[in-house]
Amino acid sequence: AQSVTQLGSHVSVSEGALVLLRCNYSSSVPPYLFWYVQYPNQGLQLLLKYTSAATLVKGINGFEAEFKKSETSFHLTKPSAHMSDAAEYFCAVKKAAGNKLTFGGGTRVLVKP
Amino acid sequence: DTGVSQDPRHKITKRGQNVTFRCDPISEHNRLYWYRQTLGQGPEFLTYFQNEAQLEKSRLLSDRFSAERPKGSFSTLEIQRTEQGDSAMYLCASSLAGLNSPREQFFGPGTRLTVL
């Protein structure tokens, strides 16, 4: 069975500082990988996805993620945090031949002025 | 607005009562998914439909849960004899179908269920 591990349930960053959210997956074959963001009392919005094209994926709102097969990782970064980045972030995997998403436990980001 | 909509947004019920939630997907999407999200956790897959056919169900979906998508458009999720452990956010998502393709799932705002 697939699983997703997000290291750190809470991350606090200063405005303007680097945001780094870690995601590791377990899968026998390279899956499709996603990062979603969830603002309070809202559904999930897709930030970016890895589909086996380029290993460095650029998403919305200045976020990007790098797929590293040797490390089974798909960490999310943003060079400079903005107050509006305060939210919960979820990493998810989907088997290439599957349909459902398997999510990590989420990382809540707090941005300090 | 042409996104995924869910109704109601909040539901408070007493233990033992039945509840039903509705999801309206993006109109051209033929796949519809239900997930459950408990506090502090990521969403967990419950079930999905392609058109009106329910193609996969999670073991999380006990006998008290039933989902339908009668005409391949909107879907309902019913929970019978609710228990306090059913308290969660129920999320609906929809996507286009695609063989072995990472079609994005678009999520609705969710229905937050509280069982007293």
Short mmCIF file of C-alpha atoms in Angstrom, two decimals:
data_model
loop_
_atom_site.label_atom_id
_atom_site.label_comp_id
_atom_site.label_asym_id
_atom_site.label_seq_id
_atom_site.Cartn_x
_atom_site.Cartn_y
_atom_site.Cartn_z
CA ALA A 1 0.00 0.00 0.00
CA GLN A 2 1.12 3.51 -0.69
CA SER A 3 1.86 5.92 2.11
CA VAL A 4 2.88 9.53 2.41
CA THR A 5 4.85 11.05 5.26
CA GLN A 6 5.02 14.77 5.87
CA LEU A 7 7.71 15.67 8.37
CA GLY A 8 6.56 18.35 10.76
CA SER A 9 2.89 18.93 11.46
CA HIS A 10 3.57 22.63 12.07
CA VAL A 11 6.12 24.97 10.49
CA SER A 12 6.69 28.57 11.48
CA VAL A 13 8.50 30.93 9.11
CA SER A 14 9.14 34.64 9.02
CA GLU A 15 7.70 36.71 6.22
CA GLY A 16 10.25 36.77 3.41
CA ALA A 17 12.02 33.61 4.55
CA LEU A 18 12.29 30.30 2.72
CA VAL A 19 9.40 27.88 3.07
CA LEU A 20 10.39 24.18 2.98
CA LEU A 21 7.78 21.48 3.50
CA ARG A 22 8.96 17.88 3.39
CA CYS A 23 7.16 14.95 1.81
CA ASN A 24 8.34 11.37 1.43
CA TYR A 25 6.34 8.62 -0.21
CA SER A 26 6.52 4.88 -0.39
CA SER A 27 5.61 3.26 -3.65
CA SER A 28 6.96 0.38 -5.65
CA VAL A 29 6.76 2.39 -8.83
CA PRO A 30 7.04 6.13 -9.33
CA PRO A 31 3.57 7.52 -8.74
CA TYR A 32 1.99 10.80 -9.59
CA LEU A 33 2.60 13.33 -6.81
CA PHE A 34 0.64 16.38 -5.80
CA TRP A 35 0.74 19.25 -3.36
CA TYR A 36 -2.55 20.78 -2.23
CA VAL A 37 -3.20 23.81 -0.02
CA GLN A 38 -6.19 24.17 2.29
CA TYR A 39 -7.26 27.48 3.77
CA PRO A 40 -9.53 27.47 6.86
CA ASN A 41 -13.01 26.11 6.20
CA GLN A 42 -12.27 25.61 2.52
CA GLY A 43 -11.62 22.69 0.22
CA LEU A 44 -8.26 21.75 -1.20
CA GLN A 45 -6.64 23.66 -4.03
CA LEU A 46 -3.96 22.13 -6.23
CA LEU A 47 -0.58 23.87 -6.01
CA LEU A 48 1.35 21.62 -8.38
CA LYS A 49 1.72 18.06 -9.63
CA TYR A 50 4.51 15.75 -10.79
CA THR A 51 3.65 13.65 -13.81
CA SER A 52 7.05 12.17 -14.78
CA ALA A 53 7.90 14.95 -17.19
CA ALA A 54 10.28 17.36 -15.44
CA THR A 55 11.59 16.57 -11.97
CA LEU A 56 11.40 20.23 -10.93
CA VAL A 57 7.79 21.32 -10.99
CA LYS A 58 6.61 24.89 -10.75
CA GLY A 59 3.20 25.65 -9.35
CA ILE A 60 0.98 28.54 -8.43
CA ASN A 61 1.76 31.30 -5.94
CA GLY A 62 5.54 30.91 -6.40
CA PHE A 63 5.75 27.35 -5.07
CA GLU A 64 7.84 24.62 -6.62
CA ALA A 65 8.71 21.03 -5.79
CA GLU A 66 11.45 18.64 -6.82
CA PHE A 67 10.91 14.94 -7.38
CA LYS A 68 13.89 12.87 -6.21
CA LYS A 69 13.39 9.21 -6.99
CA SER A 70 16.51 8.09 -5.08
CA GLU A 71 15.19 9.74 -1.93
CA THR A 72 11.48 9.02 -2.62
CA SER A 73 10.86 12.66 -1.82
CA PHE A 74 8.82 15.51 -3.23
CA HIS A 75 9.60 18.50 -1.03
CA LEU A 76 7.77 21.80 -1.54
CA THR A 77 9.58 25.13 -1.43
CA LYS A 78 8.92 28.81 -1.84
CA PRO A 79 11.84 31.26 -1.73
CA SER A 80 10.05 34.04 0.12
CA ALA A 81 7.05 33.49 2.40
CA HIS A 82 4.09 35.82 2.27
CA MET A 83 1.48 36.29 4.96
CA SER A 84 -1.11 34.83 2.58
CA ASP A 85 0.82 31.52 2.57
CA ALA A 86 -0.47 30.70 6.05
CA ALA A 87 -2.52 27.56 5.47
CA GLU A 88 -2.32 23.79 5.68
CA TYR A 89 -0.43 21.93 2.99
CA PHE A 90 -0.98 18.34 1.95
CA CYS A 91 1.21 16.07 -0.11
CA ALA A 92 -0.61 13.31 -1.99
CA VAL A 93 0.24 10.38 -4.22
CA LYS A 94 -1.71 8.52 -6.85
CA LYS A 95 -0.75 5.29 -8.50
CA ALA A 96 -0.26 5.62 -12.21
CA ALA A 97 -3.01 3.06 -12.78
CA GLY A 98 -5.13 4.11 -9.85
CA ASN A 99 -7.74 6.72 -9.15
CA LYS A 100 -7.72 7.67 -5.50
CA LEU A 101 -5.37 10.10 -3.82
CA THR A 102 -3.49 9.06 -0.69
CA PHE A 103 -2.69 12.09 1.46
CA GLY A 104 -0.08 12.82 4.07
CA GLY A 105 -1.07 14.15 7.47
CA GLY A 106 -0.56 17.77 6.45
CA THR A 107 1.73 20.58 7.56
CA ARG A 108 0.28 23.77 8.96
CA VAL A 109 2.31 26.84 8.03
CA LEU A 110 2.37 29.91 10.22
CA VAL A 111 3.93 33.07 8.78
CA LYS A 112 5.26 35.60 11.27
CA PRO A 113 5.49 39.28 10.33
CA ASP B 1 -19.32 29.70 -10.18
CA THR B 2 -18.58 26.42 -11.95
CA GLY B 3 -16.61 24.66 -9.22
CA VAL B 4 -17.61 21.69 -7.09
CA SER B 5 -20.39 22.54 -4.65
CA GLN B 6 -21.49 20.72 -1.53
CA ASP B 7 -24.59 21.05 0.57
CA PRO B 8 -24.99 21.57 3.45
CA ARG B 9 -21.73 23.19 4.55
CA HIS B 10 -22.38 22.30 8.17
CA LYS B 11 -24.56 19.65 9.78
CA ILE B 12 -25.08 19.04 13.46
CA THR B 13 -26.99 15.91 14.37
CA LYS B 14 -27.65 13.66 17.32
CA ARG B 15 -26.17 10.22 17.58
CA GLY B 16 -28.37 7.65 15.89
CA GLN B 17 -29.87 10.02 13.33
CA ASN B 18 -29.43 9.65 9.58
CA VAL B 19 -27.81 12.37 7.51
CA THR B 20 -27.44 12.93 3.78
CA PHE B 21 -24.97 15.15 1.99
CA ARG B 22 -25.05 16.29 -1.61
CA CYS B 23 -22.23 17.02 -4.04
CA ASP B 24 -22.53 18.71 -7.42
CA PRO B 25 -19.39 18.18 -9.48
CA ILE B 26 -18.03 20.32 -12.28
CA SER B 27 -20.50 19.69 -15.08
CA GLU B 28 -18.29 17.94 -17.62
CA HIS B 29 -16.47 15.77 -15.06
CA ASN B 30 -17.39 12.12 -15.19
CA ARG B 31 -15.48 11.04 -12.07
CA LEU B 32 -16.63 11.93 -8.58
CA TYR B 33 -14.86 11.12 -5.32
CA TRP B 34 -15.74 11.25 -1.63
CA TYR B 35 -13.10 11.72 1.06
CA ARG B 36 -13.31 12.12 4.83
CA GLN B 37 -11.04 14.42 6.78
CA THR B 38 -10.85 14.30 10.57
CA LEU B 39 -9.33 17.11 12.60
CA GLY B 40 -5.60 17.40 12.14
CA GLN B 41 -5.42 14.68 9.50
CA GLY B 42 -5.22 14.49 5.74
CA PRO B 43 -8.25 13.45 3.72
CA GLU B 44 -8.93 9.72 3.43
CA PHE B 45 -10.51 8.16 0.38
CA LEU B 46 -14.01 6.73 0.81
CA THR B 47 -15.35 5.94 -2.65
CA TYR B 48 -15.47 7.04 -6.27
CA PHE B 49 -17.81 6.93 -9.22
CA GLN B 50 -17.26 6.99 -12.92
CA ASN B 51 -20.50 8.29 -14.35
CA GLU B 52 -23.18 6.46 -12.33
CA ALA B 53 -21.06 3.39 -11.53
CA GLN B 54 -19.47 3.13 -8.10
CA LEU B 55 -16.12 1.58 -8.96
CA GLU B 56 -14.21 1.52 -5.70
CA LYS B 57 -15.06 1.61 -2.01
CA SER B 58 -12.68 1.97 0.90
CA ARG B 59 -12.82 -0.31 3.91
CA LEU B 60 -13.54 2.91 5.80
CA LEU B 61 -16.98 2.89 4.20
CA SER B 62 -18.92 0.78 6.68
CA ASP B 63 -22.37 -0.64 6.07
CA ARG B 64 -23.88 2.50 7.57
CA PHE B 65 -22.51 4.55 4.67
CA SER B 66 -24.01 4.57 1.21
CA ALA B 67 -23.23 6.72 -1.78
CA GLU B 68 -25.13 7.13 -5.01
CA ARG B 69 -24.76 8.99 -8.25
CA PRO B 70 -28.01 8.08 -9.96
CA LYS B 71 -27.73 9.99 -13.21
CA GLY B 72 -24.00 10.42 -13.36
CA SER B 73 -24.24 14.01 -12.26
CA PHE B 74 -24.70 14.92 -8.57
CA SER B 75 -23.96 12.45 -5.81
CA THR B 76 -25.31 11.85 -2.33
CA LEU B 77 -23.57 10.35 0.67
CA GLU B 78 -25.85 9.00 3.39
CA ILE B 79 -24.77 7.98 6.87
CA GLN B 80 -27.27 5.94 8.83
CA ARG B 81 -27.35 5.68 12.62
CA THR B 82 -24.61 8.26 13.03
CA GLU B 83 -21.94 7.77 15.68
CA GLN B 84 -19.71 10.35 17.32
CA GLY B 85 -16.78 8.90 15.40
CA ASP B 86 -18.45 10.00 12.16
CA SER B 87 -17.75 13.63 13.06
CA ALA B 88 -15.49 14.90 10.29
CA MET B 89 -15.30 17.03 7.18
CA TYR B 90 -16.68 15.18 4.16
CA LEU B 91 -15.04 16.34 0.95
CA CYS B 92 -16.22 15.76 -2.56
CA ALA B 93 -13.98 16.05 -5.60
CA SER B 94 -14.46 15.60 -9.33
CA SER B 95 -12.23 15.05 -12.32
CA LEU B 96 -12.19 14.04 -15.92
CA ALA B 97 -11.41 10.40 -16.61
CA GLY B 98 -8.13 9.51 -18.22
CA LEU B 99 -6.35 6.19 -18.55
CA ASN B 100 -3.18 6.29 -16.50
CA SER B 101 -3.20 10.06 -16.46
CA PRO B 102 -2.88 12.37 -13.45
CA ARG B 103 -6.15 14.20 -13.97
CA GLU B 104 -6.47 16.87 -11.35
CA GLN B 105 -9.16 16.34 -8.75
CA PHE B 106 -11.06 19.55 -7.98
CA PHE B 107 -12.36 19.70 -4.43
CA GLY B 108 -15.51 21.23 -3.04
CA PRO B 109 -15.61 23.22 0.22
CA GLY B 110 -16.72 20.20 2.23
CA THR B 111 -19.55 19.40 4.63
CA ARG B 112 -18.57 19.53 8.27
CA LEU B 113 -20.53 16.95 10.30
CA THR B 114 -20.78 17.13 14.07
CA VAL B 115 -22.45 14.23 15.84
CA LEU B 116 -23.51 15.03 19.39
#
